[in-house]
PDB file of C-alpha atoms and ligand atoms in Angstrom:
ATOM      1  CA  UNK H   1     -27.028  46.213  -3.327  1.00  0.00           C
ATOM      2  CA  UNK H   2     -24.828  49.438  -2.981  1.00  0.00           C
ATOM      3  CA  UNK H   3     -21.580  48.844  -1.361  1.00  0.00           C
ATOM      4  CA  UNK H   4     -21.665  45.308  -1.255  1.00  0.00           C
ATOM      5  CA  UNK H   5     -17.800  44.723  -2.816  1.00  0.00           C
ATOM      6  CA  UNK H   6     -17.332  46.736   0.292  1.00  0.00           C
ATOM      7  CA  UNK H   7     -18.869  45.262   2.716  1.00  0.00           C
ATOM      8  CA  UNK H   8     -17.544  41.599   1.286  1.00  0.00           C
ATOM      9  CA  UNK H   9     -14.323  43.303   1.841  1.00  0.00           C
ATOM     10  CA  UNK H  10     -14.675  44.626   5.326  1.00  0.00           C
ATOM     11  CA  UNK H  11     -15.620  40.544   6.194  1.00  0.00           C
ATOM     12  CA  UNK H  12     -12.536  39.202   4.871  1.00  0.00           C
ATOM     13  CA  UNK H  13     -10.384  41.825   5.334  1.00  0.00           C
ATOM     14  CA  UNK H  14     -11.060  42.985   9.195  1.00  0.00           C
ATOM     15  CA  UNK H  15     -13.457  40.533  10.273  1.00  0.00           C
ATOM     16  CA  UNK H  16     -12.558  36.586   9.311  1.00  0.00           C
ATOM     17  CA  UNK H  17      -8.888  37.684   8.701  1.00  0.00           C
ATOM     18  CA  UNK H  18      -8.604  38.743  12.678  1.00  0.00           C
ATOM     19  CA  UNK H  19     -10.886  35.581  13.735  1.00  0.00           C
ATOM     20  CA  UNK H  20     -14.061  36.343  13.417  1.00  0.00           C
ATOM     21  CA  UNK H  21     -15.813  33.144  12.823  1.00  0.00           C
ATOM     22  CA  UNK H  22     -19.441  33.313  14.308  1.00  0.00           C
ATOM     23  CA  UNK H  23     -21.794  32.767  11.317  1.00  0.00           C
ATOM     24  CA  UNK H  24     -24.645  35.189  12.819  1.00  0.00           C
ATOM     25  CA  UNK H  25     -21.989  38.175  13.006  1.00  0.00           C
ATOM     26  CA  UNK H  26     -21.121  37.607  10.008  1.00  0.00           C
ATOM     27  CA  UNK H  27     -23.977  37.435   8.385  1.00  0.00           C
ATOM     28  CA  UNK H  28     -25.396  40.533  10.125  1.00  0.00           C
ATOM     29  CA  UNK H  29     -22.392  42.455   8.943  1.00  0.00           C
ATOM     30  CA  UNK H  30     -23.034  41.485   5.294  1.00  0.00           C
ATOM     31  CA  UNK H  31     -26.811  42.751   5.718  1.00  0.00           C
ATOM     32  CA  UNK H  32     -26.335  45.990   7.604  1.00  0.00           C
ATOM     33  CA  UNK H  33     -25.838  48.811   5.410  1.00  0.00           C
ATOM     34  CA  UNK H  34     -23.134  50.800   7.398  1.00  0.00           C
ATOM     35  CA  UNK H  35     -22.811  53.375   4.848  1.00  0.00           C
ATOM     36  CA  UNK H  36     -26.820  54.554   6.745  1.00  0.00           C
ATOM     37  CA  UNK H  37     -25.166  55.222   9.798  1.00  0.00           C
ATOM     38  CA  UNK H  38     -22.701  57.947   8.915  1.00  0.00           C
ATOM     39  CA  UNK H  39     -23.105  61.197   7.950  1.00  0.00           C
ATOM     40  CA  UNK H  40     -23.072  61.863   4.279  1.00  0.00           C
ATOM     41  CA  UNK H  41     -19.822  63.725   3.275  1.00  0.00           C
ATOM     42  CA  UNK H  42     -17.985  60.225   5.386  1.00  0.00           C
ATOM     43  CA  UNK H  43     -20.088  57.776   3.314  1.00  0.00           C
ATOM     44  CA  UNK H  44     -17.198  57.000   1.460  1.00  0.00           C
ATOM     45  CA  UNK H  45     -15.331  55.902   4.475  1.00  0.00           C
ATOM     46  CA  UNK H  46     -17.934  53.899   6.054  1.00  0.00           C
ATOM     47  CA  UNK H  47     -16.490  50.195   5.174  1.00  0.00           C
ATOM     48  CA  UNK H  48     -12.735  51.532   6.313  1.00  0.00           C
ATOM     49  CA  UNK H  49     -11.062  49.801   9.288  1.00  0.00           C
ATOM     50  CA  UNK H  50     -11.752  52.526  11.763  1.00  0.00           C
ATOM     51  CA  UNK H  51     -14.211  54.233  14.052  1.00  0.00           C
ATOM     52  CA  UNK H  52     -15.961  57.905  12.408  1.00  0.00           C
ATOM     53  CA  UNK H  53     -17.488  60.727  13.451  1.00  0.00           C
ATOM     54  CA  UNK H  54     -21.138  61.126  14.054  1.00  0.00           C
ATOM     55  CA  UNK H  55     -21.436  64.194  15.623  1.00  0.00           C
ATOM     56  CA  UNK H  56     -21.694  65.595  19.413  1.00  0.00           C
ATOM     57  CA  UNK H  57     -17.989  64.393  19.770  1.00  0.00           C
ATOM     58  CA  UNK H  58     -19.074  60.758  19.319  1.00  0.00           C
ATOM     59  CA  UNK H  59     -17.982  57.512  16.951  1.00  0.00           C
ATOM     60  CA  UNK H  60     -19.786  55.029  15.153  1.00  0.00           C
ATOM     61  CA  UNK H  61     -16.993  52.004  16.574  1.00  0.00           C
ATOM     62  CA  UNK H  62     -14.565  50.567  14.167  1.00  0.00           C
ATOM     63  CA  UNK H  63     -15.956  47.406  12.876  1.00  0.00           C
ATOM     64  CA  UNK H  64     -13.814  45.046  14.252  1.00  0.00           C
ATOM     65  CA  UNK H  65     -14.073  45.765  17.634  1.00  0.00           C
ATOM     66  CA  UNK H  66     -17.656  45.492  17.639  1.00  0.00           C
ATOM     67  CA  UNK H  67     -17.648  41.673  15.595  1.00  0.00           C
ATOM     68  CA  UNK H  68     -15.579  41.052  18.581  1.00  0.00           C
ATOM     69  CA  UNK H  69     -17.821  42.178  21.190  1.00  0.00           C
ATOM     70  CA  UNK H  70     -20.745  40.815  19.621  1.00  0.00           C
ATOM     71  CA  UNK H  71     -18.919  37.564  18.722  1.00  0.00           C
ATOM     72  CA  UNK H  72     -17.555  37.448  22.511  1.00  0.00           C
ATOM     73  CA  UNK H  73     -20.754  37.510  23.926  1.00  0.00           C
ATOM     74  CA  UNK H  74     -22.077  34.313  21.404  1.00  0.00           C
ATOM     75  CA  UNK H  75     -25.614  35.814  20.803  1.00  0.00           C
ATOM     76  CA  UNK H  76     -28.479  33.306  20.579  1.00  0.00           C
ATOM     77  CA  UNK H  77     -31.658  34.093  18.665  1.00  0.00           C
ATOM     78  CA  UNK H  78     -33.537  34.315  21.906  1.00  0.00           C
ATOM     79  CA  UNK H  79     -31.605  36.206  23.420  1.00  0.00           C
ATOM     80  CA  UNK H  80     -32.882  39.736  25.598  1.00  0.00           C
ATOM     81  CA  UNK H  81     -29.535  42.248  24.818  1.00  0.00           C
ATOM     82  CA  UNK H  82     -29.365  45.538  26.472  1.00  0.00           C
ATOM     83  CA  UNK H  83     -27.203  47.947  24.385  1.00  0.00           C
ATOM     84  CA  UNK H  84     -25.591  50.970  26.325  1.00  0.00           C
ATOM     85  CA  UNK H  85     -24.660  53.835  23.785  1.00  0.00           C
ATOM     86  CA  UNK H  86     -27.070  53.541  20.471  1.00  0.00           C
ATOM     87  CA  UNK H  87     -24.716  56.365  18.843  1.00  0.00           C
ATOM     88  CA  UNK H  88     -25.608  55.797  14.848  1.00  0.00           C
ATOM     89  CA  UNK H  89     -27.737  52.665  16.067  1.00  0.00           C
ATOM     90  CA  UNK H  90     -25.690  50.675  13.499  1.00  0.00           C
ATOM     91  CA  UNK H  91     -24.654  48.191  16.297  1.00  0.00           C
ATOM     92  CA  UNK H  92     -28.023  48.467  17.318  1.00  0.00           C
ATOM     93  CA  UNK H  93     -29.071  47.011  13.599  1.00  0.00           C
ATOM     94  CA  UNK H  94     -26.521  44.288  13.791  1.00  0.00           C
ATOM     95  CA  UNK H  95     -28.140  43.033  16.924  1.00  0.00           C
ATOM     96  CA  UNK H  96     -31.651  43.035  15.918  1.00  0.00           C
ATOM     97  CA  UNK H  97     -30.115  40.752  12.722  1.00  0.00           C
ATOM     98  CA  UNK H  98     -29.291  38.279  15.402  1.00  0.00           C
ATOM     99  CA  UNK H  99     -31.633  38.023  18.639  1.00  0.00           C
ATOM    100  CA  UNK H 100     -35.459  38.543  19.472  1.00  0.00           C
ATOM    101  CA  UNK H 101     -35.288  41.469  21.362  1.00  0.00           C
ATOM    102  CA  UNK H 102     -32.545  44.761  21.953  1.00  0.00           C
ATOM    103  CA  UNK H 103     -33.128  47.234  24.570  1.00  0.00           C
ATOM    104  CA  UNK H 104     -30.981  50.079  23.610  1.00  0.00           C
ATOM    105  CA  UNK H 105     -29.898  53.446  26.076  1.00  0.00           C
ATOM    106  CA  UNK H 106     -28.700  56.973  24.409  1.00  0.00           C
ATOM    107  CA  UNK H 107     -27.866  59.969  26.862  1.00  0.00           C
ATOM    108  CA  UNK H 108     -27.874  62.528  23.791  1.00  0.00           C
ATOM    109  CA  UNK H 109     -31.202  63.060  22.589  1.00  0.00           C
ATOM    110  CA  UNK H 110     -30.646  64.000  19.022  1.00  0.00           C
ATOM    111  CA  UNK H 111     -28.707  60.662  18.719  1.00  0.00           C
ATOM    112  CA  UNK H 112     -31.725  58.480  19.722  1.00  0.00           C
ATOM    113  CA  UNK H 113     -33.597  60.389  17.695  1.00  0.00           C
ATOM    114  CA  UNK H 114     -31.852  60.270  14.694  1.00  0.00           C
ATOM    115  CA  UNK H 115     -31.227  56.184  15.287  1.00  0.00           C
ATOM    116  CA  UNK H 116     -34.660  55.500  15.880  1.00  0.00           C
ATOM    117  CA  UNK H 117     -35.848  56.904  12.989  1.00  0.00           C
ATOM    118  CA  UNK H 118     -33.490  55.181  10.656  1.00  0.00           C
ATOM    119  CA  UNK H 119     -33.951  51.800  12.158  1.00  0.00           C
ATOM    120  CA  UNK H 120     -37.852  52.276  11.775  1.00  0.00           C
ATOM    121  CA  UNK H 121     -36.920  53.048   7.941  1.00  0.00           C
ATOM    122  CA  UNK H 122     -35.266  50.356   7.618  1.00  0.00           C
ATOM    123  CA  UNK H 123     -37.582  47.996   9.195  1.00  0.00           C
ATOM    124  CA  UNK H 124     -36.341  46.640  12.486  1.00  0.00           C
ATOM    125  CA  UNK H 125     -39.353  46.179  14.665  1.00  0.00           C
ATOM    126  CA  UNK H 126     -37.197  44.035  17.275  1.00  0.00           C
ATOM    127  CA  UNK H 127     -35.721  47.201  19.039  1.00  0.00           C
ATOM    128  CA  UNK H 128     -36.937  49.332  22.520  1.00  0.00           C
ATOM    129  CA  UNK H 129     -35.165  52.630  22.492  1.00  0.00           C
ATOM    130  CA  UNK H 130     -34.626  54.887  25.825  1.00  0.00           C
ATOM    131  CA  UNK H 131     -33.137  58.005  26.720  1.00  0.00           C
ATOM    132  CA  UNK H 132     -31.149  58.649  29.532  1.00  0.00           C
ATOM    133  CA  UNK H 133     -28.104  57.202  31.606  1.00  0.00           C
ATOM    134  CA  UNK H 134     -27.784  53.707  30.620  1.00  0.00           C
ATOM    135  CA  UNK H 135     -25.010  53.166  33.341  1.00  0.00           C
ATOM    136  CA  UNK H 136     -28.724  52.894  35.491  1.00  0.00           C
ATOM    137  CA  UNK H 137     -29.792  50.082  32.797  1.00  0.00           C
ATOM    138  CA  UNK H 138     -32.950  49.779  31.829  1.00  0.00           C
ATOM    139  CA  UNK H 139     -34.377  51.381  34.972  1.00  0.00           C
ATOM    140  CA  UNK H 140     -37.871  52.500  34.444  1.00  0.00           C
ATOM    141  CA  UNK H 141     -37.439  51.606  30.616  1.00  0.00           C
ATOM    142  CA  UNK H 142     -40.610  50.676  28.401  1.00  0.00           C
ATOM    143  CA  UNK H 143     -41.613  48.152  28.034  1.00  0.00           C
ATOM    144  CA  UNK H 144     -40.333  46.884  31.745  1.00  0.00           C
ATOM    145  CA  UNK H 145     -38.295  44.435  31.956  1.00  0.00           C
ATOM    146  CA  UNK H 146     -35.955  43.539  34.653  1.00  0.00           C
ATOM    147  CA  UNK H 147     -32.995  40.533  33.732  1.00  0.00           C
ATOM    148  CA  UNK H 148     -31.403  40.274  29.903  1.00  0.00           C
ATOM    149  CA  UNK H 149     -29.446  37.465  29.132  1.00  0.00           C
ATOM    150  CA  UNK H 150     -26.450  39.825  27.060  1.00  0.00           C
ATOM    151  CA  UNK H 151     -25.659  43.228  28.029  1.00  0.00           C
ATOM    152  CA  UNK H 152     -23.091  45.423  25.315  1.00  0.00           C
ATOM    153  CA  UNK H 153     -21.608  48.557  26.658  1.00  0.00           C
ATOM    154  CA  UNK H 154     -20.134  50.602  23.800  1.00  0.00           C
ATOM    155  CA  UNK H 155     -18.620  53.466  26.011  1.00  0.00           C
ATOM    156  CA  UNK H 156     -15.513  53.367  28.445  1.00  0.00           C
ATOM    157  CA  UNK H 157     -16.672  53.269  31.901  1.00  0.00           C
ATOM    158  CA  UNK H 158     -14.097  53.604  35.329  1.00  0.00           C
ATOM    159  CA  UNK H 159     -15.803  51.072  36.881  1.00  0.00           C
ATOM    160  CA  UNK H 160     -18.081  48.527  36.046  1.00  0.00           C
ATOM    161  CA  UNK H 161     -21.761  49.927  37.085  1.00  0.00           C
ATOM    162  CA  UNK H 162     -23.462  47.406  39.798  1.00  0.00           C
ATOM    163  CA  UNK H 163     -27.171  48.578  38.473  1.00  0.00           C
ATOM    164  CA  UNK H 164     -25.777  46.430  35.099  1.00  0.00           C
ATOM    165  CA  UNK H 165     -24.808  43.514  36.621  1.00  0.00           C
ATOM    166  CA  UNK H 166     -27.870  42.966  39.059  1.00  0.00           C
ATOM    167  CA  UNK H 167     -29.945  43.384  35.503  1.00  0.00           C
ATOM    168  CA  UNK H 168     -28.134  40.403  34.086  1.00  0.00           C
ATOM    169  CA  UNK H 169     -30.194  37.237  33.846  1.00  0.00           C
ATOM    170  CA  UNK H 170     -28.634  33.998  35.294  1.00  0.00           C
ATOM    171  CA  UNK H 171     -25.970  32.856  32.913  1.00  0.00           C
ATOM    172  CA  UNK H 172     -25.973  36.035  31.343  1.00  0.00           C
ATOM    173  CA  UNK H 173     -23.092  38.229  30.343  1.00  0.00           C
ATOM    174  CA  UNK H 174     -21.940  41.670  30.125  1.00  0.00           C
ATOM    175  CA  UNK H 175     -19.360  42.879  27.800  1.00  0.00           C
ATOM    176  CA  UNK H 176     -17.851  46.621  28.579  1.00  0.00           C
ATOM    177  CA  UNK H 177     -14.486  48.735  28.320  1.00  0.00           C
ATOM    178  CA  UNK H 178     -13.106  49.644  31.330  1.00  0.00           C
ATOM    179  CA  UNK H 179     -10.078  51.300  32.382  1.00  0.00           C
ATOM    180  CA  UNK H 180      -8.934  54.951  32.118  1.00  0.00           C
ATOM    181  CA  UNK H 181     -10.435  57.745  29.953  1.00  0.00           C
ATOM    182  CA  UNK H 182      -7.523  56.751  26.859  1.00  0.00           C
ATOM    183  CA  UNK H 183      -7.017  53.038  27.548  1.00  0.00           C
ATOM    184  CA  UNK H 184      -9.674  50.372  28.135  1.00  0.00           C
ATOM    185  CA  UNK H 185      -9.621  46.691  28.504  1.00  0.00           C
ATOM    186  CA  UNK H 186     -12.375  44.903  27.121  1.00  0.00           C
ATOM    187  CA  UNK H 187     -13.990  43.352  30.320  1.00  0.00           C
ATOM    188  CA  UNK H 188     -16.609  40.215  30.514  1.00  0.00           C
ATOM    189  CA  UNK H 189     -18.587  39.547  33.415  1.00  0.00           C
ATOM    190  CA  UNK H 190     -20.774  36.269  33.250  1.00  0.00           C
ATOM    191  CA  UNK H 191     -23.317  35.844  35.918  1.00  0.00           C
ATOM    192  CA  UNK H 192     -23.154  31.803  37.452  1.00  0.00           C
ATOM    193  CA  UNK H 193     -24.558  30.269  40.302  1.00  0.00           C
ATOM    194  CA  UNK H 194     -21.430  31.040  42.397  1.00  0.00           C
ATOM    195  CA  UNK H 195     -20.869  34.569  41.168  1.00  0.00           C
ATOM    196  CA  UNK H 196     -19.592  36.764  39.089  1.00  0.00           C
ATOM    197  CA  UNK H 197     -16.520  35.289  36.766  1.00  0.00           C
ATOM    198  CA  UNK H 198     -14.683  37.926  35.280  1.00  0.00           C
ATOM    199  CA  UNK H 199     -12.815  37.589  31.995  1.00  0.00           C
ATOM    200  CA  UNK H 200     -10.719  39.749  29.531  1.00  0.00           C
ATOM    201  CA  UNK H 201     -10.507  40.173  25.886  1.00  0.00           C
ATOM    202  CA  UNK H 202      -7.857  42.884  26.034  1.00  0.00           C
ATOM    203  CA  UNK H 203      -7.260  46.351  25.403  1.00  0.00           C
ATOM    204  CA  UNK H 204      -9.156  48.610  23.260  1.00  0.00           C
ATOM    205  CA  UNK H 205     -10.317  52.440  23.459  1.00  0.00           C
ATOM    206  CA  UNK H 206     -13.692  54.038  23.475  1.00  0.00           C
ATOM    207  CA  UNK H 207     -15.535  57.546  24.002  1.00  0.00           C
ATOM    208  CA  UNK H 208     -16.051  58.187  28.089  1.00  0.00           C
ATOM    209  CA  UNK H 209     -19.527  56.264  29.905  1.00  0.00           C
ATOM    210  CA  UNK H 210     -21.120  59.407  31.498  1.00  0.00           C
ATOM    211  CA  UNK H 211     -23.623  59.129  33.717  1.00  0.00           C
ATOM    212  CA  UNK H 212     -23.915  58.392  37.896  1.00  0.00           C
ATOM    213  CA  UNK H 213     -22.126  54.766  37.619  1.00  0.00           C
ATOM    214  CA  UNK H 214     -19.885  56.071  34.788  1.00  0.00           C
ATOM    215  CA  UNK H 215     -17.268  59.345  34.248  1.00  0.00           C
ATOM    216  CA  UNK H 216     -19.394  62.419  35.506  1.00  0.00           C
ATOM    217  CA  UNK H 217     -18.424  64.663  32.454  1.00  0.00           C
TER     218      UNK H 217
HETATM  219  N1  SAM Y   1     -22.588  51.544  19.069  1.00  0.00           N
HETATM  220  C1  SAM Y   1     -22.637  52.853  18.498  1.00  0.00           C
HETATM  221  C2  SAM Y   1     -22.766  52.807  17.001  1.00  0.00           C
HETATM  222  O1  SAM Y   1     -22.818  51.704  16.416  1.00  0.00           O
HETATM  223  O2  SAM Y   1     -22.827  53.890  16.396  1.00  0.00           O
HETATM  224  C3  SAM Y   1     -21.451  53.683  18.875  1.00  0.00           C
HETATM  225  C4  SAM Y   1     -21.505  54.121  20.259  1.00  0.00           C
HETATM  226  S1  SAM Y   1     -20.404  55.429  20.663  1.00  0.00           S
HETATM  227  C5  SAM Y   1     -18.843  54.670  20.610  1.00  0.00           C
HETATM  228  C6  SAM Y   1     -20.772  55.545  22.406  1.00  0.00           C
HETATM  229  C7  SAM Y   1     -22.129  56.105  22.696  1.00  0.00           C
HETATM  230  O3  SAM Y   1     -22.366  55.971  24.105  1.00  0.00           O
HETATM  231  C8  SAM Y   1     -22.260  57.597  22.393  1.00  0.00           C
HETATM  232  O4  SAM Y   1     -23.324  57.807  21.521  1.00  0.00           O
HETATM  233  C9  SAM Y   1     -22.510  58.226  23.758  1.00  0.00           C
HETATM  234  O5  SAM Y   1     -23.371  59.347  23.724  1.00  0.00           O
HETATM  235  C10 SAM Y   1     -23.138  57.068  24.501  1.00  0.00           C
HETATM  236  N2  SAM Y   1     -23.114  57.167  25.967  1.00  0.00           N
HETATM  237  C11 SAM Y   1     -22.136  57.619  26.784  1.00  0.00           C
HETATM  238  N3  SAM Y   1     -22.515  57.544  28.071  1.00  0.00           N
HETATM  239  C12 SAM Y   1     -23.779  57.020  28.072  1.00  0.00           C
HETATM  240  C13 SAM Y   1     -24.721  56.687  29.077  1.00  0.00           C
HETATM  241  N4  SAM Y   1     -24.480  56.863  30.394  1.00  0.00           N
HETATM  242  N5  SAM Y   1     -25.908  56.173  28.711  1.00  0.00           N
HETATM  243  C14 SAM Y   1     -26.209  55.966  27.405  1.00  0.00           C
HETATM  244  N6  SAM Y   1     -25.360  56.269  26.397  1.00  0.00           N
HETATM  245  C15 SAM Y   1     -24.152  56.776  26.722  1.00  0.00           C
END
């Protein structure tokens, strides 16, 4: 298995060492080969503790913060997750480890592209990809489907869009940065029978959520 001293690493090292305990994550992380997901001259960075480039001025995140956001949200197998922002797809990946079904949105075409086709190489048949403006959810997505019990949001947003919290199923939750276009805090919504309840996991910072209930460029 290439990279797996790595990768064993990246788990002790960045993951359990900052509190990462949930056994799926973990597990996921150990199984995903991050080193797919970047381009090939940053191969030998992919297990560092830090976001990269993957072209058209986006990241693949830095590990951590997305073991915490995935960890946050405490994924169950049967679980419906909406991803906003496939990027590389590696998050994407980790997901599909974990729960039945992801629903995943990219705005930049060659992105999608480029993620779908290495997912379907490496086998996930779990995923639903769309393009467009996944601050609209999964609005006229195929195949339809109208509630998920997780939503991720791996792009800072200003505000948190109300066409992603009316798609959340009852108990559900929604995990996304928001703040300013250099500072985020890492914002949890959970859907209950007397509202929203609003939660936060502190501050972190993410590429701009463009689209109609995001930045607009
Ligand atoms: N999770 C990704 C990964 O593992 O590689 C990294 C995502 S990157 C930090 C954020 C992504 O969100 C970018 O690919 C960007 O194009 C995308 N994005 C920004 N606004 C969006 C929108 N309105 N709808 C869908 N994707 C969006």
């Amino acid at each position: 298995m290439k990279y797996r001293t790595s990768r064993e690493n990246m788990i002790k090292y960045q993951l359990l060492a900052r509190g990462i305990t949930d056994e799926n994550v973990l597990k996921a992380f150990f199984t995903v080969p991050r080193h797919r997901f970047v381009p090939t001259e940053l191969e030998h960075l992919s297990y560092n503790d830090s976001p990269l480039s993957i072209g058209e001025s986006q990241t693949i995140s830095q590990p951590y913060i997305v073991a915490l956001m995935m960890q946050t949200l405490e994924l169950k197998k049967s679980d419906k997750v909406l991803e906003i922002g496939t990027g590389s797809g590696y998050q994407t990946a980790l997901l599909a480890e974990i729960v039945e079904k992801v629903y995943t949105v990219e705005r930049i075409k060659s992105l999608i592209t480029g993620a779908e086709n290495l997912l379907n190489d490496l086998g996930y048949k779990n995923i639903y990809y769309k393009f467009g403006d996944g601050t609209l959810g999964w609005a006229d997505g195929y195949p339809k489907q109208e509630e998920f019990d997780k939503i991720i949001v791996a792009a800072a947003a200003p505000d948190i869009p109300e066409s992603l919290t009316k798609q959340l199923a009852m108990n559900g939750k929604l995990i996304i940065p928001t703040g300013n276009r250099t500072l985020q805090q890492l914002v949890v919504i959970t859907k209950t029978e007397d509202g929203y309840v609003h939660t936060n996991e502190g501050g972190c910072t993410f590429v701009p959520l463009i689209g109609d209930e995001g930045w607009q460029e």
